PDB file of C-alpha atoms in Angstrom:
ATOM      1  CA  MET R   1     175.560-134.233  -9.737  1.00 67.00           C
ATOM      2  CA  THR R   2     173.652-133.558  -6.356  1.00 87.00           C
ATOM      3  CA  ILE R   3     174.122-129.619  -6.588  1.00 90.00           C
ATOM      4  CA  LYS R   4     172.440-128.347  -9.348  1.00 92.00           C
ATOM      5  CA  ASN R   5     172.907-124.538  -8.988  1.00 95.00           C
ATOM      6  CA  PHE R   6     174.511-122.981  -6.786  1.00 96.00           C
ATOM      7  CA  SER R   7     174.756-118.971  -6.966  1.00 97.00           C
ATOM      8  CA  ILE R   8     175.106-115.453  -5.092  1.00 98.00           C
ATOM      9  CA  GLU R   9     173.221-112.580  -6.324  1.00 98.00           C
ATOM     10  CA  TYR R  10     172.328-109.048  -5.032  1.00 98.00           C
ATOM     11  CA  ASP R  11     169.673-106.527  -5.698  1.00 98.00           C
ATOM     12  CA  ALA R  12     171.038-102.923  -6.829  1.00 96.00           C
ATOM     13  CA  ILE R  13     169.944 -99.379  -4.740  1.00 95.00           C
ATOM     14  CA  ASN R  14     170.587 -96.843  -7.639  1.00 94.00           C
ATOM     15  CA  SER R  15     170.649 -96.646 -11.633  1.00 92.00           C
ATOM     16  CA  ARG R  16     174.277 -96.736 -11.774  1.00 90.00           C
ATOM     17  CA  ASN R  17     174.200-100.020  -9.544  1.00 95.00           C
ATOM     18  CA  THR R  18     177.060 -98.470  -7.475  1.00 95.00           C
ATOM     19  CA  PHE R  19     177.748 -98.620  -3.712  1.00 97.00           C
ATOM     20  CA  THR R  20     179.807 -96.372  -1.276  1.00 96.00           C
ATOM     21  CA  ASN R  21     180.537 -96.562   2.515  1.00 95.00           C
ATOM     22  CA  GLY R  22     177.811 -97.341   4.763  1.00 95.00           C
ATOM     23  CA  ASP R  23     175.121 -98.992   2.187  1.00 97.00           C
ATOM     24  CA  THR R  24     173.729-102.037   2.473  1.00 97.00           C
ATOM     25  CA  ILE R  25     173.614-104.961   0.449  1.00 98.00           C
ATOM     26  CA  ALA R  26     170.949-107.093   0.452  1.00 97.00           C
ATOM     27  CA  GLY R  27     171.056-110.579  -1.588  1.00 97.00           C
ATOM     28  CA  ARG R  28     170.394-114.148  -1.844  1.00 98.00           C
ATOM     29  CA  ILE R  29     172.302-117.243  -2.003  1.00 97.00           C
ATOM     30  CA  ILE R  30     170.674-119.688  -4.082  1.00 97.00           C
ATOM     31  CA  VAL R  31     170.939-123.598  -3.521  1.00 96.00           C
ATOM     32  CA  GLU R  32     169.206-126.187  -5.843  1.00 95.00           C
ATOM     33  CA  VAL R  33     169.846-129.783  -4.777  1.00 93.00           C
ATOM     34  CA  SER R  34     168.459-133.081  -6.732  1.00 93.00           C
ATOM     35  CA  LYS R  35     167.970-135.100  -3.351  1.00 92.00           C
ATOM     36  CA  GLU R  36     168.591-134.425   0.665  1.00 88.00           C
ATOM     37  CA  ILE R  37     172.131-133.460   1.445  1.00 89.00           C
ATOM     38  CA  HIS R  38     174.261-132.800   4.932  1.00 89.00           C
ATOM     39  CA  ILE R  39     175.945-129.605   5.280  1.00 89.00           C
ATOM     40  CA  LYS R  40     178.551-128.642   7.682  1.00 91.00           C
ATOM     41  CA  SER R  41     178.073-124.942   7.221  1.00 93.00           C
ATOM     42  CA  LEU R  42     177.225-122.579   4.790  1.00 95.00           C
ATOM     43  CA  ILE R  43     179.090-119.071   4.779  1.00 96.00           C
ATOM     44  CA  PHE R  44     178.503-115.646   3.445  1.00 98.00           C
ATOM     45  CA  ILE R  45     181.826-113.401   2.852  1.00 98.00           C
ATOM     46  CA  ALA R  46     182.140-109.944   1.706  1.00 98.00           C
ATOM     47  CA  LYS R  47     185.449-108.621   1.221  1.00 98.00           C
ATOM     48  CA  ALA R  48     187.661-105.889  -0.679  1.00 98.00           C
ATOM     49  CA  LYS R  49     191.109-105.867  -1.771  1.00 98.00           C
ATOM     50  CA  ALA R  50     193.647-104.292  -4.278  1.00 98.00           C
ATOM     51  CA  LYS R  51     196.403-106.484  -5.848  1.00 98.00           C
ATOM     52  CA  THR R  52     198.931-105.394  -8.624  1.00 98.00           C
ATOM     53  CA  CYS R  53     201.428-107.564 -10.362  1.00 98.00           C
ATOM     54  CA  TRP R  54     203.826-107.244 -13.502  1.00 97.00           C
ATOM     55  CA  THR R  55     207.424-108.241 -14.306  1.00 95.00           C
ATOM     56  CA  GLU R  56     210.246-106.995 -15.174  1.00 93.00           C
ATOM     57  CA  HIS R  57     212.676-108.265 -18.066  1.00 91.00           C
ATOM     58  CA  TYR R  58     216.610-107.676 -17.228  1.00 90.00           C
ATOM     59  CA  GLY R  59     218.243-109.070 -20.598  1.00 86.00           C
ATOM     60  CA  GLN R  60     217.307-112.351 -21.986  1.00 85.00           C
ATOM     61  CA  ASN R  61     216.884-114.925 -19.213  1.00 88.00           C
ATOM     62  CA  VAL R  62     216.481-112.623 -15.943  1.00 91.00           C
ATOM     63  CA  HIS R  63     212.832-112.315 -15.152  1.00 92.00           C
ATOM     64  CA  VAL R  64     211.493-110.572 -12.060  1.00 94.00           C
ATOM     65  CA  VAL R  65     207.998-110.801 -11.029  1.00 96.00           C
ATOM     66  CA  LEU R  66     206.628-107.873  -8.826  1.00 97.00           C
ATOM     67  CA  TRP R  67     203.788-107.824  -6.637  1.00 97.00           C
ATOM     68  CA  ALA R  68     201.792-106.384  -3.780  1.00 98.00           C
ATOM     69  CA  ASP R  69     198.195-106.634  -2.299  1.00 97.00           C
ATOM     70  CA  GLU R  70     196.214-104.812   0.329  1.00 97.00           C
ATOM     71  CA  LYS R  71     193.338-105.803   2.138  1.00 97.00           C
ATOM     72  CA  TYR R  72     190.384-103.310   3.145  1.00 97.00           C
ATOM     73  CA  TYR R  73     187.615-105.740   5.118  1.00 97.00           C
ATOM     74  CA  GLU R  74     186.809-109.127   5.154  1.00 97.00           C
ATOM     75  CA  ILE R  75     183.545-110.384   7.133  1.00 96.00           C
ATOM     76  CA  LYS R  76     182.133-113.540   7.271  1.00 96.00           C
ATOM     77  CA  HIS R  77     178.839-114.918   8.267  1.00 95.00           C
ATOM     78  CA  HIS R  78     177.640-118.464   9.023  1.00 93.00           C
ATOM     79  CA  ILE R  79     174.115-118.742   7.188  1.00 92.00           C
ATOM     80  CA  LEU R  80     173.980-122.574   8.056  1.00 88.00           C
ATOM     81  CA  ARG R  81     175.810-124.416  10.494  1.00 78.00           C
ATOM     82  CA  GLU R  82     176.009-128.491  10.926  1.00 65.00           C
ATOM     83  CA  GLY R  83     174.829-129.651  14.528  1.00 58.00           C
ATOM     84  CA  ARG R  84     171.782-127.100  15.207  1.00 55.00           C
ATOM     85  CA  GLN R  85     168.619-127.797  16.728  1.00 52.00           C
ATOM     86  CA  ASP R  86     166.205-126.732  14.493  1.00 52.00           C
ATOM     87  CA  GLY R  87     167.670-128.948  11.660  1.00 47.00           C
ATOM     88  CA  SER R  88     169.461-126.366   9.171  1.00 56.00           C
ATOM     89  CA  GLY R  89     172.222-128.665   8.589  1.00 77.00           C
ATOM     90  CA  VAL R  90     170.028-130.859   6.115  1.00 85.00           C
ATOM     91  CA  ILE R  91     168.768-129.376   2.618  1.00 86.00           C
ATOM     92  CA  GLY R  92     165.877-131.627   1.288  1.00 88.00           C
ATOM     93  CA  ARG R  93     165.393-131.695  -2.703  1.00 91.00           C
ATOM     94  CA  GLY R  94     164.568-128.448  -4.555  1.00 91.00           C
ATOM     95  CA  ARG R  95     165.625-125.141  -4.945  1.00 95.00           C
ATOM     96  CA  HIS R  96     166.301-123.057  -1.296  1.00 95.00           C
ATOM     97  CA  VAL R  97     166.665-119.390  -1.081  1.00 96.00           C
ATOM     98  CA  PHE R  98     168.815-118.188   1.870  1.00 96.00           C
ATOM     99  CA  PRO R  99     168.817-114.235   2.261  1.00 97.00           C
ATOM    100  CA  PHE R 100     171.503-111.995   3.467  1.00 97.00           C
ATOM    101  CA  THR R 101     172.138-108.106   4.286  1.00 96.00           C
ATOM    102  CA  PHE R 102     175.790-106.687   4.846  1.00 95.00           C
ATOM    103  CA  LYS R 103     176.966-102.949   5.434  1.00 97.00           C
ATOM    104  CA  ILE R 104     180.117-101.899   3.688  1.00 97.00           C
ATOM    105  CA  PRO R 105     182.536-100.399   6.491  1.00 95.00           C
ATOM    106  CA  ASP R 106     183.276 -96.980   6.780  1.00 93.00           C
ATOM    107  CA  GLY R 107     186.833 -95.723   6.126  1.00 90.00           C
ATOM    108  CA  LYS R 108     189.085 -94.963   3.351  1.00 91.00           C
ATOM    109  CA  ILE R 109     188.296 -97.656   1.168  1.00 96.00           C
ATOM    110  CA  PRO R 110     189.152 -97.091  -3.036  1.00 97.00           C
ATOM    111  CA  SER R 111     187.096 -97.575  -5.906  1.00 97.00           C
ATOM    112  CA  SER R 112     186.665-100.421  -7.565  1.00 98.00           C
ATOM    113  CA  PHE R 113     188.987-100.523 -10.460  1.00 98.00           C
ATOM    114  CA  LYS R 114     190.499-103.070 -13.422  1.00 97.00           C
ATOM    115  CA  ALA R 115     193.553-102.819 -15.411  1.00 96.00           C
ATOM    116  CA  SER R 116     196.087-105.642 -16.726  1.00 95.00           C
ATOM    117  CA  THR R 117     198.773-104.723 -13.791  1.00 96.00           C
ATOM    118  CA  GLY R 118     196.159-104.066 -10.978  1.00 98.00           C
ATOM    119  CA  LYS R 119     193.152-104.375  -9.813  1.00 98.00           C
ATOM    120  CA  ILE R 120     190.697-103.362  -6.674  1.00 98.00           C
ATOM    121  CA  THR R 121     187.872-105.684  -6.297  1.00 98.00           C
ATOM    122  CA  HIS R 122     184.482-105.858  -3.841  1.00 98.00           C
ATOM    123  CA  ARG R 123     183.409-109.017  -3.514  1.00 98.00           C
ATOM    124  CA  LEU R 124     180.431-111.227  -2.353  1.00 98.00           C
ATOM    125  CA  LYS R 125     180.901-114.686  -2.246  1.00 98.00           C
ATOM    126  CA  ALA R 126     179.243-118.056  -0.841  1.00 98.00           C
ATOM    127  CA  GLU R 127     180.409-121.412   0.416  1.00 97.00           C
ATOM    128  CA  LEU R 128     178.797-124.522   1.108  1.00 95.00           C
ATOM    129  CA  HIS R 129     180.982-127.289   3.079  1.00 93.00           C
ATOM    130  CA  GLN R 130     180.358-130.361   3.135  1.00 90.00           C
ATOM    131  CA  SER R 131     182.176-133.250   4.959  1.00 86.00           C
ATOM    132  CA  MET R 132     184.763-135.420   2.807  1.00 86.00           C
ATOM    133  CA  ARG R 133     183.958-133.046  -0.128  1.00 89.00           C
ATOM    134  CA  VAL R 134     185.710-130.188  -1.944  1.00 92.00           C
ATOM    135  CA  PRO R 135     183.565-126.767  -0.853  1.00 93.00           C
ATOM    136  CA  VAL R 136     181.542-125.453  -3.537  1.00 95.00           C
ATOM    137  CA  LYS R 137     182.223-121.975  -4.269  1.00 97.00           C
ATOM    138  CA  ALA R 138     180.031-118.981  -5.846  1.00 98.00           C
ATOM    139  CA  LYS R 139     181.117-115.459  -6.201  1.00 98.00           C
ATOM    140  CA  THR R 140     180.432-112.076  -7.442  1.00 98.00           C
ATOM    141  CA  SER R 141     181.639-108.378  -7.780  1.00 98.00           C
ATOM    142  CA  PHE R 142     180.069-105.165  -7.257  1.00 98.00           C
ATOM    143  CA  THR R 143     180.864-101.787  -7.983  1.00 97.00           C
ATOM    144  CA  PHE R 144     182.175 -99.915  -5.037  1.00 97.00           C
ATOM    145  CA  VAL R 145     182.775 -95.968  -5.259  1.00 96.00           C
ATOM    146  CA  SER R 146     184.434 -94.051  -2.731  1.00 94.00           C
ATOM    147  CA  LYS R 147     182.687 -91.009  -1.093  1.00 92.00           C
ATOM    148  CA  ALA R 148     184.350 -87.837  -2.408  1.00 90.00           C
ATOM    149  CA  ASP R 149     187.102 -86.587  -0.165  1.00 89.00           C
ATOM    150  CA  MET R 150     185.914 -82.615  -0.100  1.00 89.00           C
ATOM    151  CA  ASP R 151     188.793 -81.643   2.433  1.00 89.00           C
ATOM    152  CA  MET R 152     191.435 -82.471   0.211  1.00 92.00           C
ATOM    153  CA  PRO R 153     194.040 -79.395  -0.038  1.00 92.00           C
ATOM    154  CA  GLY R 154     193.399 -77.627  -2.883  1.00 93.00           C
ATOM    155  CA  LEU R 155     190.202 -79.075  -4.028  1.00 94.00           C
ATOM    156  CA  MET R 156     188.045 -75.820  -4.987  1.00 95.00           C
ATOM    157  CA  GLU R 157     191.172 -73.402  -5.348  1.00 96.00           C
ATOM    158  CA  PRO R 158     192.249 -72.261  -8.782  1.00 97.00           C
ATOM    159  CA  GLN R 159     195.244 -73.727 -10.581  1.00 97.00           C
ATOM    160  CA  TYR R 160     197.957 -72.159 -12.049  1.00 97.00           C
ATOM    161  CA  GLY R 161     201.135 -73.174 -14.448  1.00 97.00           C
ATOM    162  CA  CYS R 162     203.556 -71.102 -16.467  1.00 96.00           C
ATOM    163  CA  LYS R 163     206.579 -72.149 -18.512  1.00 92.00           C
ATOM    164  CA  ASP R 164     208.874 -70.260 -21.278  1.00 89.00           C
ATOM    165  CA  ARG R 165     211.436 -71.641 -23.750  1.00 84.00           C
ATOM    166  CA  SER R 166     213.752 -70.075 -25.762  1.00 82.00           C
ATOM    167  CA  VAL R 167     213.982 -70.579 -29.790  1.00 77.00           C
ATOM    168  CA  THR R 168     217.445 -71.014 -30.640  1.00 71.00           C
ATOM    169  CA  PHE R 169     217.737 -73.712 -33.443  1.00 71.00           C
ATOM    170  CA  PHE R 170     217.247 -72.012 -36.991  1.00 68.00           C
ATOM    171  CA  GLY R 171     215.113 -69.365 -35.468  1.00 71.00           C
ATOM    172  CA  SER R 172     215.053 -67.039 -32.382  1.00 82.00           C
ATOM    173  CA  GLY R 173     213.283 -65.282 -29.606  1.00 86.00           C
ATOM    174  CA  ASN R 174     211.137 -66.585 -26.773  1.00 89.00           C
ATOM    175  CA  ILE R 175     207.814 -68.268 -26.145  1.00 90.00           C
ATOM    176  CA  SER R 176     205.965 -68.286 -23.260  1.00 92.00           C
ATOM    177  CA  MET R 177     202.451 -69.139 -21.415  1.00 94.00           C
ATOM    178  CA  GLU R 178     200.584 -69.052 -18.350  1.00 96.00           C
ATOM    179  CA  VAL R 179     197.907 -71.303 -17.782  1.00 97.00           C
ATOM    180  CA  HIS R 180     194.842 -71.388 -15.476  1.00 97.00           C
ATOM    181  CA  THR R 181     191.721 -73.453 -14.665  1.00 97.00           C
ATOM    182  CA  GLU R 182     189.236 -72.525 -11.990  1.00 96.00           C
ATOM    183  CA  ARG R 183     189.643 -75.249  -9.242  1.00 97.00           C
ATOM    184  CA  MET R 184     191.195 -78.877  -9.322  1.00 97.00           C
ATOM    185  CA  GLY R 185     188.006 -81.115  -8.483  1.00 96.00           C
ATOM    186  CA  TYR R 186     185.437 -81.578 -10.920  1.00 96.00           C
ATOM    187  CA  GLN R 187     182.819 -84.456 -11.495  1.00 94.00           C
ATOM    188  CA  GLN R 188     181.794 -86.852 -14.216  1.00 91.00           C
ATOM    189  CA  GLY R 189     180.308 -84.359 -17.483  1.00 92.00           C
ATOM    190  CA  ASP R 190     181.326 -81.022 -15.691  1.00 95.00           C
ATOM    191  CA  ALA R 191     182.894 -77.980 -17.638  1.00 96.00           C
ATOM    192  CA  LEU R 192     186.499 -77.714 -17.218  1.00 97.00           C
ATOM    193  CA  LYS R 193     187.043 -74.060 -18.293  1.00 96.00           C
ATOM    194  CA  VAL R 194     190.997 -73.425 -18.975  1.00 97.00           C
ATOM    195  CA  THR R 195     192.073 -70.012 -19.837  1.00 96.00           C
ATOM    196  CA  ALA R 196     196.075 -69.849 -21.472  1.00 96.00           C
ATOM    197  CA  GLU R 197     197.740 -66.644 -21.797  1.00 96.00           C
ATOM    198  CA  ILE R 198     200.142 -67.089 -24.625  1.00 94.00           C
ATOM    199  CA  SER R 199     203.142 -64.784 -25.874  1.00 94.00           C
ATOM    200  CA  ASN R 200     204.766 -65.980 -28.912  1.00 91.00           C
ATOM    201  CA  ARG R 201     208.099 -63.261 -29.299  1.00 90.00           C
ATOM    202  CA  SER R 202     210.308 -65.934 -31.273  1.00 87.00           C
ATOM    203  CA  THR R 203     210.631 -65.667 -35.163  1.00 86.00           C
ATOM    204  CA  ARG R 204     208.406 -69.460 -35.388  1.00 85.00           C
ATOM    205  CA  SER R 205     204.660 -69.820 -35.234  1.00 88.00           C
ATOM    206  CA  VAL R 206     203.052 -72.061 -32.390  1.00 91.00           C
ATOM    207  CA  LYS R 207     200.314 -74.386 -32.471  1.00 93.00           C
ATOM    208  CA  PRO R 208     198.822 -74.595 -28.966  1.00 94.00           C
ATOM    209  CA  LYS R 209     196.902 -78.129 -27.635  1.00 95.00           C
ATOM    210  CA  PHE R 210     194.784 -78.874 -24.981  1.00 96.00           C
ATOM    211  CA  VAL R 211     195.279 -82.731 -23.503  1.00 97.00           C
ATOM    212  CA  LEU R 212     193.207 -84.537 -20.833  1.00 98.00           C
ATOM    213  CA  TYR R 213     195.126 -87.849 -20.007  1.00 98.00           C
ATOM    214  CA  GLU R 214     194.946 -90.122 -17.313  1.00 98.00           C
ATOM    215  CA  LYS R 215     197.668 -91.579 -15.428  1.00 98.00           C
ATOM    216  CA  LYS R 216     197.561 -94.954 -13.971  1.00 98.00           C
ATOM    217  CA  SER R 217     200.527 -95.487 -11.503  1.00 98.00           C
ATOM    218  CA  PHE R 218     201.110 -99.107  -9.564  1.00 98.00           C
ATOM    219  CA  PHE R 219     203.605-100.169  -6.749  1.00 98.00           C
ATOM    220  CA  ALA R 220     205.117-103.052  -5.614  1.00 98.00           C
ATOM    221  CA  GLN R 221     208.612-104.013  -3.676  1.00 96.00           C
ATOM    222  CA  GLY R 222     209.754-100.978  -3.793  1.00 95.00           C
ATOM    223  CA  ARG R 223     208.982-100.096  -7.742  1.00 96.00           C
ATOM    224  CA  ARG R 224     206.626 -98.534  -9.706  1.00 97.00           C
ATOM    225  CA  ARG R 225     204.975 -98.828 -13.130  1.00 97.00           C
ATOM    226  CA  VAL R 226     203.173 -95.765 -14.834  1.00 97.00           C
ATOM    227  CA  ASN R 227     200.966 -95.656 -17.760  1.00 97.00           C
ATOM    228  CA  THR R 228     199.674 -92.543 -19.483  1.00 97.00           C
ATOM    229  CA  ASN R 229     196.621 -92.006 -21.781  1.00 97.00           C
ATOM    230  CA  ASP R 230     194.942 -89.511 -23.610  1.00 97.00           C
ATOM    231  CA  ILE R 231     191.514 -88.883 -23.125  1.00 96.00           C
ATOM    232  CA  LEU R 232     190.635 -85.780 -24.771  1.00 95.00           C
ATOM    233  CA  LYS R 233     192.656 -83.562 -27.293  1.00 94.00           C
ATOM    234  CA  GLN R 234     191.843 -80.217 -28.654  1.00 93.00           C
ATOM    235  CA  LYS R 235     194.113 -77.916 -31.088  1.00 91.00           C
ATOM    236  CA  ILE R 236     193.670 -74.220 -31.479  1.00 89.00           C
ATOM    237  CA  GLU R 237     194.452 -72.025 -34.475  1.00 90.00           C
ATOM    238  CA  PRO R 238     198.175 -71.712 -34.874  1.00 91.00           C
ATOM    239  CA  LEU R 239     199.480 -68.354 -33.203  1.00 90.00           C
ATOM    240  CA  ALA R 240     201.906 -66.258 -35.476  1.00 90.00           C
ATOM    241  CA  SER R 241     205.475 -65.127 -34.555  1.00 88.00           C
ATOM    242  CA  SER R 242     205.666 -61.918 -32.911  1.00 87.00           C
ATOM    243  CA  SER R 243     202.267 -62.097 -31.274  1.00 91.00           C
ATOM    244  CA  LYS R 244     200.200 -62.525 -27.692  1.00 93.00           C
ATOM    245  CA  GLN R 245     196.936 -64.133 -27.447  1.00 93.00           C
ATOM    246  CA  THR R 246     194.720 -65.259 -24.534  1.00 95.00           C
ATOM    247  CA  VAL R 247     192.791 -68.594 -25.493  1.00 93.00           C
ATOM    248  CA  THR R 248     189.946 -69.481 -23.528  1.00 94.00           C
ATOM    249  CA  LYS R 249     188.784 -73.713 -23.933  1.00 94.00           C
ATOM    250  CA  VAL R 250     185.760 -75.331 -22.005  1.00 95.00           C
ATOM    251  CA  ILE R 251     186.283 -79.032 -21.871  1.00 95.00           C
ATOM    252  CA  SER R 252     183.415 -81.384 -20.844  1.00 95.00           C
ATOM    253  CA  ILE R 253     184.602 -84.322 -18.726  1.00 95.00           C
ATOM    254  CA  PRO R 254     183.076 -87.160 -20.226  1.00 94.00           C
ATOM    255  CA  ARG R 255     180.717 -88.871 -17.720  1.00 92.00           C
ATOM    256  CA  GLU R 256     181.678 -92.344 -18.113  1.00 92.00           C
ATOM    257  CA  LEU R 257     185.138 -90.939 -16.561  1.00 95.00           C
ATOM    258  CA  PRO R 258     186.143 -93.077 -13.440  1.00 95.00           C
ATOM    259  CA  PRO R 259     186.483 -91.025 -10.546  1.00 96.00           C
ATOM    260  CA  SER R 260     190.237 -90.443  -9.487  1.00 97.00           C
ATOM    261  CA  ILE R 261     191.670 -92.737  -7.172  1.00 98.00           C
ATOM    262  CA  LEU R 262     194.147 -91.450  -4.335  1.00 96.00           C
ATOM    263  CA  ASN R 263     193.152 -93.306  -0.977  1.00 95.00           C
ATOM    264  CA  CYS R 264     195.001 -96.683  -2.389  1.00 97.00           C
ATOM    265  CA  SER R 265     198.876 -97.223  -1.658  1.00 97.00           C
ATOM    266  CA  ILE R 266     199.581 -99.515  -4.597  1.00 98.00           C
ATOM    267  CA  ILE R 267     197.200 -98.271  -7.175  1.00 98.00           C
ATOM    268  CA  LYS R 268     196.664 -94.576  -8.230  1.00 98.00           C
ATOM    269  CA  LEU R 269     194.310 -93.334 -10.498  1.00 98.00           C
ATOM    270  CA  GLU R 270     195.237 -89.472 -11.618  1.00 98.00           C
ATOM    271  CA  TYR R 271     194.242 -87.268 -14.255  1.00 98.00           C
ATOM    272  CA  ARG R 272     196.158 -84.221 -15.892  1.00 98.00           C
ATOM    273  CA  LEU R 273     195.399 -81.078 -17.879  1.00 98.00           C
ATOM    274  CA  LYS R 274     198.236 -80.773 -20.155  1.00 97.00           C
ATOM    275  CA  VAL R 275     198.599 -77.589 -22.216  1.00 96.00           C
ATOM    276  CA  VAL R 276     201.473 -77.842 -25.438  1.00 95.00           C
ATOM    277  CA  LEU R 277     202.814 -75.443 -27.688  1.00 92.00           C
ATOM    278  CA  ASP R 278     204.011 -76.854 -30.588  1.00 88.00           C
ATOM    279  CA  VAL R 279     207.040 -75.708 -32.149  1.00 85.00           C
ATOM    280  CA  SER R 280     208.927 -76.955 -35.054  1.00 79.00           C
ATOM    281  CA  MET R 281     212.837 -77.973 -34.535  1.00 72.00           C
ATOM    282  CA  THR R 282     212.147 -76.869 -30.464  1.00 75.00           C
ATOM    283  CA  LYS R 283     211.572 -79.170 -27.328  1.00 83.00           C
ATOM    284  CA  ASP R 284     207.826 -77.891 -26.974  1.00 86.00           C
ATOM    285  CA  PRO R 285     207.092 -75.669 -23.586  1.00 90.00           C
ATOM    286  CA  LYS R 286     204.384 -77.500 -21.596  1.00 94.00           C
ATOM    287  CA  VAL R 287     202.350 -77.047 -18.721  1.00 97.00           C
ATOM    288  CA  LYS R 288     200.533 -79.546 -16.520  1.00 97.00           C
ATOM    289  CA  LEU R 289     197.887 -79.044 -13.799  1.00 98.00           C
ATOM    290  CA  PRO R 290     195.894 -81.879 -11.946  1.00 98.00           C
ATOM    291  CA  ILE R 291     192.646 -82.620 -12.122  1.00 98.00           C
ATOM    292  CA  VAL R 292     190.747 -84.612  -9.626  1.00 98.00           C
ATOM    293  CA  ILE R 293     187.742 -86.372 -10.865  1.00 97.00           C
ATOM    294  CA  LEU R 294     184.892 -86.853  -7.979  1.00 95.00           C
ATOM    295  CA  PRO R 295     182.093 -89.098  -7.867  1.00 88.00           C
ATOM    296  CA  HIS R 296     178.598 -88.151  -8.675  1.00 77.00           C
ATOM    297  CA  ARG R 297     176.927 -87.407  -5.188  1.00 59.00           C
ATOM    298  CA  THR R 298     174.205 -90.066  -5.714  1.00 48.00           C
ATOM    299  CA  GLY R 299     172.037 -91.196  -3.089  1.00 44.00           C
ATOM    300  CA  SER R 300     170.927 -95.051  -2.271  1.00 42.00           C
ATOM    301  CA  VAL R 301     167.444 -95.351  -3.660  1.00 37.00           C
ATOM    302  CA  SER R 302     165.028 -98.513  -2.355  1.00 35.00           C
ATOM    303  CA  LYS R 303     164.509-101.461  -4.309  1.00 37.00           C
ATOM    304  CA  GLU R 304     160.945-100.508  -4.866  1.00 32.00           C
ATOM    305  CA  GLN R 305     161.900 -97.278  -6.710  1.00 30.00           C
ATOM    306  CA  GLU R 306     164.189 -99.307  -8.974  1.00 33.00           C
ATOM    307  CA  ALA R 307     164.389-102.921  -9.126  1.00 33.00           C
ATOM    308  CA  TYR R 308     167.657-103.611 -10.623  1.00 28.00           C
ATOM    309  CA  SER R 309     169.787-106.732  -9.629  1.00 31.00           C
ATOM    310  CA  SER R 310     173.113-108.373 -10.410  1.00 34.00           C
ATOM    311  CA  LYS R 311     173.542-111.909 -10.633  1.00 33.00           C
ATOM    312  CA  SER R 312     176.555-114.199 -10.470  1.00 33.00           C
ATOM    313  CA  LEU R 313     177.426-116.685 -12.705  1.00 29.00           C
ATOM    314  CA  THR R 314     177.759-120.289 -10.635  1.00 30.00           C
ATOM    315  CA  ALA R 315     181.252-120.777  -9.434  1.00 30.00           C
ATOM    316  CA  TRP R 316     182.403-124.184  -8.509  1.00 26.00           C
TER     317      TRP R 316
END
């Protein structure tokens, strides 16, 4: 095999190995050959796109595949081209390194995301083209995190919800609650303070529960698929009948929790805080409040400060 190694790699700029709008990615394409070869072109490609796909079943014989995609950018640079007078269309035996730089565009570009039903990818690719041969390709992905949208309506405003429920089955009375949070927007690791004012004017005891959960929505061809998953659950002591109580809980948002994705038309990652009053033999009253997880405000760091790198596997 003439081409022994063909790969692409890049240098990280911070300890999280993440990038955002306006960052410049520096890296290199590595070509190792056992003998001299002539090439038509060596191309660097950077692109980002979102894709959703799932199958819906109707009866035993009808299966419908739904899909959608959305592109955000695709940038190509010709590193080498055939026919240049400097002889760059010929690669001699040995290992060759071709550096590249790429500046991520500004704009509303969604963060990297991956699930079984959809994904948002940010990739760097390299293609080596020769006459009468199948192109040789290599690729690697990088983690992109959107900048926080601090202009989102209500982001730093208090959130409020209320609910009441009558108890009629083997009991009587009314149960109500009012739930408050300090704001809607939080960063990973922040403390989420929630206050619930609970009034139990029924003959039953109630068990308050606090749940932080994620909601993933996927859209394609006018249809939607939604998945939810509980992240944190906390319970408190039951509230006796004919009593009132104000409960304050502080929930620590996990540091590894991905930021919300609200700027993609086919994939959304949202978070909710749910307060539930567990009442036997009665539909549980619940209040849901929106939570927006904002990315860390980590700036770019020079290569000399942190020498992290990410390498791809060879792709043929």
